[in-house]
Structure formats: C-alpha cells, structure tokens
Amino acid sequence: MKALVIGLGSIARKHIAALRKIDPEVEIAALRSSHNAHPEPHVLDLFSVEEAKAFAPDFVIISTPTANHTESIRTALKLKVPLFIEKPLIHSLENLSIVSEIEGSGMLNYVACNLRFLDCLDFVKKATETGRARINEVNSYCGSWLPGWRPGADFRTIYSARPEMGGGVHIDLIHEIDYIYWIFGLPSSSSATLRNNSSLDIEAIDYANYCLIYPDFCASVILNYYRRDYKRTLEIVWEDETWLVDLQKNRITCEGHIIFESTHTILDTYTSQLRYFINLIKNGASHSFNNVSDAMNTLRIALSSLS
C-alpha cells in the first residue's frame, strides 16, 4: 500500500502512525512545498506532481492548514486517486466550486471526522435508530485549553489561533457538529453565537454556541478554547431518562450507573477511520459515509449559514 501526504504537520503524523498500525509495510511519501522542510523518518520527500505521479499512491491524505485545502485538493485531483481530506473540507463558503470539482472527478472521497468511530457515539446512534424513546433535548459540549495544545509553542502563532489559516474553535472543533449531524441528520435550521472576547486575546473565534432545530427537539453545541479542565460530553435527554456521554472516557452513564463503556480512546479512532477508508478502496466503493456533500452540510452549520 502506498499513501501520499500533502501537509506534514501534527495531524498528518497521527494519520501516519495509524497507517503503520494497519500496514507496517506501507510506503508513505509527502509532497513538500520546500526543499528546506524538516524530514520525517521513513517518509519519502517529493517536490512535484510529476514525482507524486511516479510514486503512484493508492490514495492521498490532505492535511494542510484548512485555508490551503482548496489548492491542495486541486493538486491531489491531478493524481486521480481517492482522497482522504482532514476536516473541515474548507474554511469558508467562498470556494464552493471545489465540491463540484471533487464530485466531478468521480474519485472516492472522505472528509475525516474521527469521532464517528468512537464507540460511545456509535452506541448512541444505534439507540436513536431503534427509536428506544422520544428525545426531548440534546446538549453537546467541548471545552479545552488552547495554550496547552502545543507545549513549548506560542499558542497565538499556531494554526488554531489564526483565522487567516482557517483557525477558530467553530471549525477546529467541528467534530461536535459533525457527530450531531451524523446521529440526528440535518437540522431544519440553526443559529449561532460566535465570539473571540475571552482572556486568550486571540483573533480567531474562541467561543461558539449553536442551536440546531429538529422537528421534535433542539440540540445545543457549545465549543471553546479556554477551559483548563478538558471536558467533552454529550447529553441525551430522553423522555424516560437522561444519558451522559463522556467522550474522553468513552462511557455512557444514567443516574450514575454505567450503561456502556469501552477501553478504546479517541486516539484509537484514527486507526479505525483509516481502516474504514482503506477497506472502501479495496472493495471498490464509490461513496463514503462522510463525503464532501456531507462535509459541506456540516460546514454550513458551523459557519452559521444554515437557515
């Protein structure tokens, strides 16, 4: 198996580690933008589309900063192989033509939202599909401490804090909106409050509060960059009981009693996600369960353009 990576940052290294768990013999190359780029162990550096074509990858992983996704995707499309695109697809609604370009290529595509592979969320999805009870309310929350994401680096200089690079909690933590869309479908409408007035003093959005309207219930999603005690939860208020889903612990409780738990961690989902994508390729699939059209639905909610 051969994989080409475009954008060799921290998220790409997670994907590379996952690939090597799946196939220790995998050949990995990176299409670099500079000959001065820092080399990655056991990754072949390439510097042109022609070299990439000669490498003949089975698929491409797009993991550049979001603001560069459109350019990176157009480069990858020249190779005519399946695309694994790190979330979000793009960072604004100004480059919508890229969606039709990807779909027009006929290439299998998947926008990576690894929380879809977290066991506790899969348990919730299956429960909703069986119609176990009516849902009255859904609350999703993710709060984390941005200065702790990259120890030793000035957090104001990293991608997440810089809107010109596609940073901002509303799209950096789009996972929460994605899994709500995955589990419950597209809401009929949504609204949002997006702010950057916290003590972090960054230009990118550091607080987002969404209300998603469904026929029988409303779902709230709250995201922030400034919570020191990391919290990532989903609350399902059924008509008969309330489930508290702790994504960090991969556990679901009801009135203090555990009703589901798994030993897998969020980090494990990177391997599960790539295994899913590779199996699609091996089986000759033409569609994934989070293609670019799905990703655009999620992005429209994140950018508060769904009415």
mmCIF file of C-alpha atoms in Angstrom:
data_model
loop_
_atom_site.group_PDB
_atom_site.id
_atom_site.type_symbol
_atom_site.label_atom_id
_atom_site.label_comp_id
_atom_site.label_asym_id
_atom_site.label_seq_id
_atom_site.Cartn_x
_atom_site.Cartn_y
_atom_site.Cartn_z
ATOM 1 C CA MET A 1 0.000 0.000 0.000
ATOM 2 C CA LYS A 2 1.201 3.488 -0.876
ATOM 3 C CA ALA A 3 -0.050 6.752 0.629
ATOM 4 C CA LEU A 4 0.821 10.320 -0.306
ATOM 5 C CA VAL A 5 0.512 13.020 2.345
ATOM 6 C CA ILE A 6 0.064 16.681 1.472
ATOM 7 C CA GLY A 7 0.687 18.712 4.618
ATOM 8 C CA LEU A 8 3.059 17.084 7.086
ATOM 9 C CA GLY A 9 2.036 18.568 10.437
ATOM 10 C CA SER A 10 0.849 17.135 13.749
ATOM 11 C CA ILE A 11 -2.421 15.712 12.423
ATOM 12 C CA ALA A 12 -0.595 14.084 9.497
ATOM 13 C CA ARG A 13 1.704 12.338 11.967
ATOM 14 C CA LYS A 14 -1.347 10.825 13.695
ATOM 15 C CA HIS A 15 -2.568 9.509 10.353
ATOM 16 C CA ILE A 16 0.891 8.160 9.534
ATOM 17 C CA ALA A 17 1.067 6.350 12.879
ATOM 18 C CA ALA A 18 -2.380 4.873 12.225
ATOM 19 C CA LEU A 19 -1.368 3.741 8.736
ATOM 20 C CA ARG A 20 1.655 1.921 10.125
ATOM 21 C CA LYS A 21 -0.521 0.099 12.657
ATOM 22 C CA ILE A 22 -2.751 -1.095 9.835
ATOM 23 C CA ASP A 23 0.087 -1.995 7.463
ATOM 24 C CA PRO A 24 3.659 -1.969 8.818
ATOM 25 C CA GLU A 25 4.908 -2.265 5.222
ATOM 26 C CA VAL A 26 3.057 0.827 3.982
ATOM 27 C CA GLU A 27 5.066 3.184 1.776
ATOM 28 C CA ILE A 28 4.480 6.833 2.647
ATOM 29 C CA ALA A 29 5.570 9.895 0.707
ATOM 30 C CA ALA A 30 4.966 13.574 1.387
ATOM 31 C CA LEU A 31 4.551 16.261 -1.247
ATOM 32 C CA ARG A 32 6.621 19.090 0.241
ATOM 33 C CA SER A 33 6.420 22.787 -0.549
ATOM 34 C CA SER A 34 10.082 23.474 0.243
ATOM 35 C CA HIS A 35 13.380 21.625 -0.066
ATOM 36 C CA ASN A 36 14.200 23.016 3.380
ATOM 37 C CA ALA A 37 11.250 21.219 5.019
ATOM 38 C CA HIS A 38 12.167 19.133 8.053
ATOM 39 C CA PRO A 39 12.289 15.445 7.061
ATOM 40 C CA GLU A 40 10.008 12.884 8.692
ATOM 41 C CA PRO A 41 11.514 9.448 9.485
ATOM 42 C CA HIS A 42 10.702 6.812 6.872
ATOM 43 C CA VAL A 43 8.702 9.252 4.742
ATOM 44 C CA LEU A 44 9.880 9.927 1.196
ATOM 45 C CA ASP A 45 10.014 13.631 0.308
ATOM 46 C CA LEU A 46 8.609 14.609 -3.086
ATOM 47 C CA PHE A 47 8.614 18.090 -4.589
ATOM 48 C CA SER A 48 6.414 17.996 -7.691
ATOM 49 C CA VAL A 49 3.221 16.490 -9.065
ATOM 50 C CA GLU A 50 5.346 14.568 -11.568
ATOM 51 C CA GLU A 51 7.273 12.907 -8.748
ATOM 52 C CA ALA A 52 3.993 12.155 -6.987
ATOM 53 C CA LYS A 53 2.609 10.512 -10.116
ATOM 54 C CA ALA A 54 5.749 8.403 -10.414
ATOM 55 C CA PHE A 55 5.315 7.315 -6.773
ATOM 56 C CA ALA A 56 1.822 6.069 -7.803
ATOM 57 C CA PRO A 57 -0.033 6.349 -4.475
ATOM 58 C CA ASP A 58 -3.177 4.348 -3.749
ATOM 59 C CA PHE A 59 -4.680 7.424 -2.087
ATOM 60 C CA VAL A 60 -3.854 10.930 -0.888
ATOM 61 C CA ILE A 61 -4.210 12.386 2.604
ATOM 62 C CA ILE A 62 -4.873 16.141 2.623
ATOM 63 C CA SER A 63 -3.729 17.585 5.958
ATOM 64 C CA THR A 64 -2.545 21.105 5.161
ATOM 65 C CA PRO A 65 -3.932 24.088 7.109
ATOM 66 C CA THR A 66 -7.599 24.436 6.187
ATOM 67 C CA ALA A 67 -7.042 27.694 4.315
ATOM 68 C CA ASN A 68 -4.793 25.726 1.918
ATOM 69 C CA HIS A 69 -7.190 22.827 1.363
ATOM 70 C CA THR A 70 -8.585 24.065 -1.945
ATOM 71 C CA GLU A 71 -5.119 24.338 -3.500
ATOM 72 C CA SER A 72 -4.023 21.000 -2.011
ATOM 73 C CA ILE A 73 -7.151 19.199 -3.202
ATOM 74 C CA ARG A 74 -6.728 20.532 -6.738
ATOM 75 C CA THR A 75 -3.168 19.239 -6.718
ATOM 76 C CA ALA A 76 -4.317 15.854 -5.437
ATOM 77 C CA LEU A 77 -7.050 15.571 -8.074
ATOM 78 C CA LYS A 78 -4.346 15.501 -10.739
ATOM 79 C CA LEU A 79 -3.283 12.103 -9.390
ATOM 80 C CA LYS A 80 -6.759 10.598 -9.956
ATOM 81 C CA VAL A 81 -6.796 8.544 -6.768
ATOM 82 C CA PRO A 82 -9.133 8.508 -3.720
ATOM 83 C CA LEU A 83 -8.976 11.493 -1.367
ATOM 84 C CA PHE A 84 -8.834 11.379 2.430
ATOM 85 C CA ILE A 85 -9.366 15.020 3.470
ATOM 86 C CA GLU A 86 -8.792 16.194 7.026
ATOM 87 C CA LYS A 87 -11.736 18.143 8.431
ATOM 88 C CA PRO A 88 -13.073 20.657 7.690
ATOM 89 C CA LEU A 89 -13.288 20.462 3.917
ATOM 90 C CA ILE A 90 -12.665 24.210 3.539
ATOM 91 C CA HIS A 91 -12.781 27.143 5.971
ATOM 92 C CA SER A 92 -15.241 29.439 4.208
ATOM 93 C CA LEU A 93 -18.045 29.325 1.651
ATOM 94 C CA GLU A 94 -16.041 31.272 -0.918
ATOM 95 C CA ASN A 95 -14.554 28.223 -2.664
ATOM 96 C CA LEU A 96 -17.648 26.092 -3.170
ATOM 97 C CA SER A 97 -16.540 25.145 -6.671
ATOM 98 C CA ILE A 98 -14.105 22.671 -5.109
ATOM 99 C CA VAL A 99 -17.077 20.472 -4.145
ATOM 100 C CA SER A 100 -18.218 20.105 -7.755
ATOM 101 C CA GLU A 101 -14.600 19.585 -8.846
ATOM 102 C CA ILE A 102 -14.208 16.681 -6.416
ATOM 103 C CA GLU A 103 -17.587 15.175 -7.275
ATOM 104 C CA GLY A 104 -16.923 15.646 -10.993
ATOM 105 C CA SER A 105 -13.663 13.722 -10.715
ATOM 106 C CA GLY A 106 -15.547 10.562 -9.781
ATOM 107 C CA MET A 107 -12.923 9.830 -7.132
ATOM 108 C CA LEU A 108 -13.867 8.248 -3.812
ATOM 109 C CA ASN A 109 -13.614 10.933 -1.138
ATOM 110 C CA TYR A 110 -13.907 11.023 2.630
ATOM 111 C CA VAL A 111 -13.698 14.010 4.972
ATOM 112 C CA ALA A 112 -12.049 12.833 8.182
ATOM 113 C CA CYS A 113 -14.142 13.240 11.316
ATOM 114 C CA ASN A 114 -12.742 10.526 13.541
ATOM 115 C CA LEU A 115 -15.287 10.855 16.373
ATOM 116 C CA ARG A 116 -17.740 8.947 14.183
ATOM 117 C CA PHE A 117 -15.614 5.931 15.115
ATOM 118 C CA LEU A 118 -15.854 6.443 18.885
ATOM 119 C CA ASP A 119 -17.717 3.510 20.436
ATOM 120 C CA CYS A 120 -19.907 5.524 22.800
ATOM 121 C CA LEU A 121 -21.203 7.701 19.962
ATOM 122 C CA ASP A 122 -21.869 4.639 17.832
ATOM 123 C CA PHE A 123 -23.899 3.243 20.753
ATOM 124 C CA VAL A 124 -25.961 6.462 20.851
ATOM 125 C CA LYS A 125 -26.543 6.381 17.096
ATOM 126 C CA LYS A 126 -27.787 2.791 17.211
ATOM 127 C CA ALA A 127 -30.100 3.670 20.107
ATOM 128 C CA THR A 128 -31.652 6.517 18.134
ATOM 129 C CA GLU A 129 -32.087 4.276 15.102
ATOM 130 C CA THR A 130 -34.066 1.747 17.143
ATOM 131 C CA GLY A 131 -36.353 4.516 18.400
ATOM 132 C CA ARG A 132 -35.925 3.456 22.039
ATOM 133 C CA ALA A 133 -37.747 6.585 23.286
ATOM 134 C CA ARG A 134 -38.555 10.129 22.257
ATOM 135 C CA ILE A 135 -35.741 12.662 22.580
ATOM 136 C CA ASN A 136 -36.606 15.984 24.191
ATOM 137 C CA GLU A 137 -33.207 17.668 24.239
ATOM 138 C CA VAL A 138 -29.585 17.179 23.144
ATOM 139 C CA ASN A 139 -26.565 19.063 24.519
ATOM 140 C CA SER A 140 -23.021 18.746 23.166
ATOM 141 C CA TYR A 141 -20.046 20.427 24.838
ATOM 142 C CA CYS A 142 -16.323 20.613 24.176
ATOM 143 C CA GLY A 143 -14.082 22.905 26.176
ATOM 144 C CA SER A 144 -10.291 22.693 26.122
ATOM 145 C CA TRP A 145 -7.214 24.808 26.822
ATOM 146 C CA LEU A 146 -5.671 26.002 23.559
ATOM 147 C CA PRO A 147 -2.344 27.134 25.134
ATOM 148 C CA GLY A 148 -1.760 23.518 26.171
ATOM 149 C CA TRP A 149 -2.273 22.026 22.720
ATOM 150 C CA ARG A 150 1.317 22.593 21.558
ATOM 151 C CA PRO A 151 3.648 22.615 24.587
ATOM 152 C CA GLY A 152 6.619 24.880 24.052
ATOM 153 C CA ALA A 153 4.967 26.896 21.276
ATOM 154 C CA ASP A 154 3.331 30.324 21.491
ATOM 155 C CA PHE A 155 -0.330 29.376 21.099
ATOM 156 C CA ARG A 156 -1.089 32.708 19.392
ATOM 157 C CA THR A 157 1.087 31.687 16.438
ATOM 158 C CA ILE A 158 -0.364 28.239 15.776
ATOM 159 C CA TYR A 159 -2.952 27.439 13.131
ATOM 160 C CA SER A 160 -5.888 27.252 15.554
ATOM 161 C CA ALA A 161 -5.481 30.849 16.740
ATOM 162 C CA ARG A 162 -5.061 32.359 13.273
ATOM 163 C CA PRO A 163 -8.220 32.941 11.230
ATOM 164 C CA GLU A 164 -6.226 33.576 8.051
ATOM 165 C CA MET A 165 -5.058 29.944 8.236
ATOM 166 C CA GLY A 166 -8.560 28.620 8.828
ATOM 167 C CA GLY A 167 -8.327 28.523 12.609
ATOM 168 C CA GLY A 168 -11.121 29.127 15.083
ATOM 169 C CA VAL A 169 -12.950 26.869 17.514
ATOM 170 C CA HIS A 170 -16.083 26.792 15.331
ATOM 171 C CA ILE A 171 -14.272 24.852 12.576
ATOM 172 C CA ASP A 172 -11.307 23.462 14.530
ATOM 173 C CA LEU A 173 -13.755 21.570 16.773
ATOM 174 C CA ILE A 174 -16.302 20.908 14.040
ATOM 175 C CA HIS A 175 -16.332 17.278 15.237
ATOM 176 C CA GLU A 176 -19.183 18.056 17.632
ATOM 177 C CA ILE A 177 -21.377 19.490 14.882
ATOM 178 C CA ASP A 178 -20.416 16.602 12.622
ATOM 179 C CA TYR A 179 -21.461 13.859 15.023
ATOM 180 C CA ILE A 180 -24.747 15.630 15.784
ATOM 181 C CA TYR A 181 -25.399 15.711 12.017
ATOM 182 C CA TRP A 182 -24.305 12.062 11.684
ATOM 183 C CA ILE A 183 -26.531 10.826 14.507
ATOM 184 C CA PHE A 184 -29.598 13.019 14.093
ATOM 185 C CA GLY A 185 -29.433 14.193 10.491
ATOM 186 C CA LEU A 186 -29.563 17.671 9.007
ATOM 187 C CA PRO A 187 -31.478 20.134 11.199
ATOM 188 C CA SER A 188 -34.242 22.205 9.659
ATOM 189 C CA SER A 189 -32.422 25.377 10.752
ATOM 190 C CA SER A 190 -29.646 26.563 13.022
ATOM 191 C CA SER A 191 -28.344 29.711 14.657
ATOM 192 C CA ALA A 192 -25.062 30.571 16.305
ATOM 193 C CA THR A 193 -23.199 32.999 18.517
ATOM 194 C CA LEU A 194 -19.506 33.218 17.603
ATOM 195 C CA ARG A 195 -17.130 35.330 19.714
ATOM 196 C CA ASN A 196 -13.440 35.919 20.458
ATOM 197 C CA ASN A 197 -13.684 38.049 23.589
ATOM 198 C CA SER A 198 -12.077 35.697 26.116
ATOM 199 C CA SER A 199 -8.915 36.170 28.144
ATOM 200 C CA LEU A 200 -6.956 34.293 25.454
ATOM 201 C CA ASP A 201 -6.944 37.509 23.418
ATOM 202 C CA ILE A 202 -6.682 35.839 20.018
ATOM 203 C CA GLU A 203 -8.099 36.912 16.674
ATOM 204 C CA ALA A 204 -9.741 33.568 15.878
ATOM 205 C CA ILE A 205 -13.163 32.596 17.214
ATOM 206 C CA ASP A 206 -12.658 31.048 20.672
ATOM 207 C CA TYR A 207 -16.310 30.528 21.700
ATOM 208 C CA ALA A 208 -19.188 29.119 19.669
ATOM 209 C CA ASN A 209 -22.740 28.415 20.810
ATOM 210 C CA TYR A 210 -25.151 26.733 18.377
ATOM 211 C CA CYS A 211 -28.829 25.894 18.469
ATOM 212 C CA LEU A 212 -29.895 23.230 15.942
ATOM 213 C CA ILE A 213 -33.624 22.877 15.352
ATOM 214 C CA TYR A 214 -35.147 19.431 14.758
ATOM 215 C CA PRO A 215 -38.870 18.569 14.469
ATOM 216 C CA ASP A 216 -39.143 17.111 17.997
ATOM 217 C CA PHE A 217 -36.216 18.644 19.879
ATOM 218 C CA CYS A 218 -33.417 21.191 19.875
ATOM 219 C CA ALA A 219 -29.716 20.392 20.050
ATOM 220 C CA SER A 220 -27.206 22.793 21.545
ATOM 221 C CA VAL A 221 -23.480 22.704 20.783
ATOM 222 C CA ILE A 222 -21.015 24.749 22.845
ATOM 223 C CA LEU A 223 -17.319 24.925 21.958
ATOM 224 C CA ASN A 224 -14.448 26.875 23.498
ATOM 225 C CA TYR A 225 -10.657 27.145 23.549
ATOM 226 C CA TYR A 226 -10.221 28.487 27.100
ATOM 227 C CA ARG A 227 -11.360 25.744 29.508
ATOM 228 C CA ARG A 228 -8.377 24.486 31.504
ATOM 229 C CA ASP A 229 -10.121 21.329 32.748
ATOM 230 C CA TYR A 230 -10.856 19.498 29.499
ATOM 231 C CA LYS A 231 -14.469 18.453 29.119
ATOM 232 C CA ARG A 232 -16.080 16.705 26.156
ATOM 233 C CA THR A 233 -19.602 15.438 26.700
ATOM 234 C CA LEU A 234 -22.910 14.713 25.021
ATOM 235 C CA GLU A 235 -26.200 14.732 26.937
ATOM 236 C CA ILE A 236 -29.265 12.974 25.564
ATOM 237 C CA VAL A 237 -32.459 13.902 27.419
ATOM 238 C CA TRP A 238 -34.839 11.076 26.535
ATOM 239 C CA GLU A 239 -38.460 11.203 27.680
ATOM 240 C CA ASP A 240 -37.769 8.496 30.264
ATOM 241 C CA GLU A 241 -34.144 9.099 31.327
ATOM 242 C CA THR A 242 -31.012 11.127 30.638
ATOM 243 C CA TRP A 243 -27.772 9.750 29.233
ATOM 244 C CA LEU A 244 -24.453 11.470 29.889
ATOM 245 C CA VAL A 245 -21.862 10.528 27.284
ATOM 246 C CA ASP A 246 -18.254 11.201 28.308
ATOM 247 C CA LEU A 247 -16.244 11.139 25.091
ATOM 248 C CA GLN A 248 -12.908 11.307 26.876
ATOM 249 C CA LYS A 249 -13.722 8.174 28.912
ATOM 250 C CA ASN A 250 -15.732 6.524 26.090
ATOM 251 C CA ARG A 251 -18.500 5.909 28.620
ATOM 252 C CA ILE A 252 -22.247 6.467 28.972
ATOM 253 C CA THR A 253 -23.910 6.826 32.367
ATOM 254 C CA CYS A 254 -27.506 7.244 33.511
ATOM 255 C CA GLU A 255 -28.164 8.463 37.052
ATOM 256 C CA GLY A 256 -24.606 7.482 37.979
ATOM 257 C CA HIS A 257 -24.856 3.938 36.592
ATOM 258 C CA ILE A 258 -22.669 2.874 33.654
ATOM 259 C CA ILE A 259 -24.780 1.650 30.746
ATOM 260 C CA PHE A 260 -21.913 1.489 28.223
ATOM 261 C CA GLU A 261 -18.138 1.810 28.250
ATOM 262 C CA SER A 262 -15.211 0.907 26.031
ATOM 263 C CA THR A 263 -11.475 0.712 26.588
ATOM 264 C CA HIS A 264 -10.793 2.401 23.255
ATOM 265 C CA THR A 265 -9.704 6.032 23.299
ATOM 266 C CA ILE A 266 -10.201 8.920 20.901
ATOM 267 C CA LEU A 267 -6.666 8.298 19.636
ATOM 268 C CA ASP A 268 -7.724 4.779 18.604
ATOM 269 C CA THR A 269 -10.332 6.262 16.263
ATOM 270 C CA TYR A 270 -7.626 7.460 13.882
ATOM 271 C CA THR A 271 -6.745 3.841 13.134
ATOM 272 C CA SER A 272 -10.398 2.764 12.850
ATOM 273 C CA GLN A 273 -11.102 5.643 10.499
ATOM 274 C CA LEU A 274 -8.225 4.865 8.124
ATOM 275 C CA ARG A 275 -9.047 1.162 8.174
ATOM 276 C CA TYR A 276 -12.596 2.064 7.106
ATOM 277 C CA PHE A 277 -11.285 4.238 4.265
ATOM 278 C CA ILE A 278 -8.773 1.649 3.061
ATOM 279 C CA ASN A 279 -11.481 -1.033 3.052
ATOM 280 C CA LEU A 280 -13.639 1.231 0.882
ATOM 281 C CA ILE A 281 -10.799 1.411 -1.635
ATOM 282 C CA LYS A 282 -10.180 -2.338 -1.547
ATOM 283 C CA ASN A 283 -13.886 -3.028 -2.079
ATOM 284 C CA GLY A 284 -14.154 -0.602 -4.973
ATOM 285 C CA ALA A 285 -16.667 1.648 -3.192
ATOM 286 C CA SER A 286 -17.713 4.878 -4.880
ATOM 287 C CA HIS A 287 -19.079 6.659 -1.781
ATOM 288 C CA SER A 288 -18.121 7.139 1.864
ATOM 289 C CA PHE A 289 -20.413 7.964 4.773
ATOM 290 C CA ASN A 290 -18.907 11.452 5.063
ATOM 291 C CA ASN A 291 -18.261 12.652 1.547
ATOM 292 C CA VAL A 292 -17.759 16.251 0.504
ATOM 293 C CA SER A 293 -21.504 16.914 0.266
ATOM 294 C CA ASP A 294 -21.983 15.777 3.863
ATOM 295 C CA ALA A 295 -18.986 17.836 4.934
ATOM 296 C CA MET A 296 -20.499 20.935 3.341
ATOM 297 C CA ASN A 297 -23.724 20.440 5.297
ATOM 298 C CA THR A 298 -21.689 20.355 8.494
ATOM 299 C CA LEU A 299 -19.629 23.381 7.456
ATOM 300 C CA ARG A 300 -22.717 25.449 6.697
ATOM 301 C CA ILE A 301 -23.932 24.820 10.236
ATOM 302 C CA ALA A 302 -20.505 25.672 11.662
ATOM 303 C CA LEU A 303 -20.393 28.931 9.722
ATOM 304 C CA SER A 304 -23.991 29.690 10.735
ATOM 305 C CA SER A 305 -25.257 29.790 7.161
ATOM 306 C CA LEU A 306 -27.984 27.155 7.513
ATOM 307 C CA SER A 307 -31.373 28.882 7.623
#
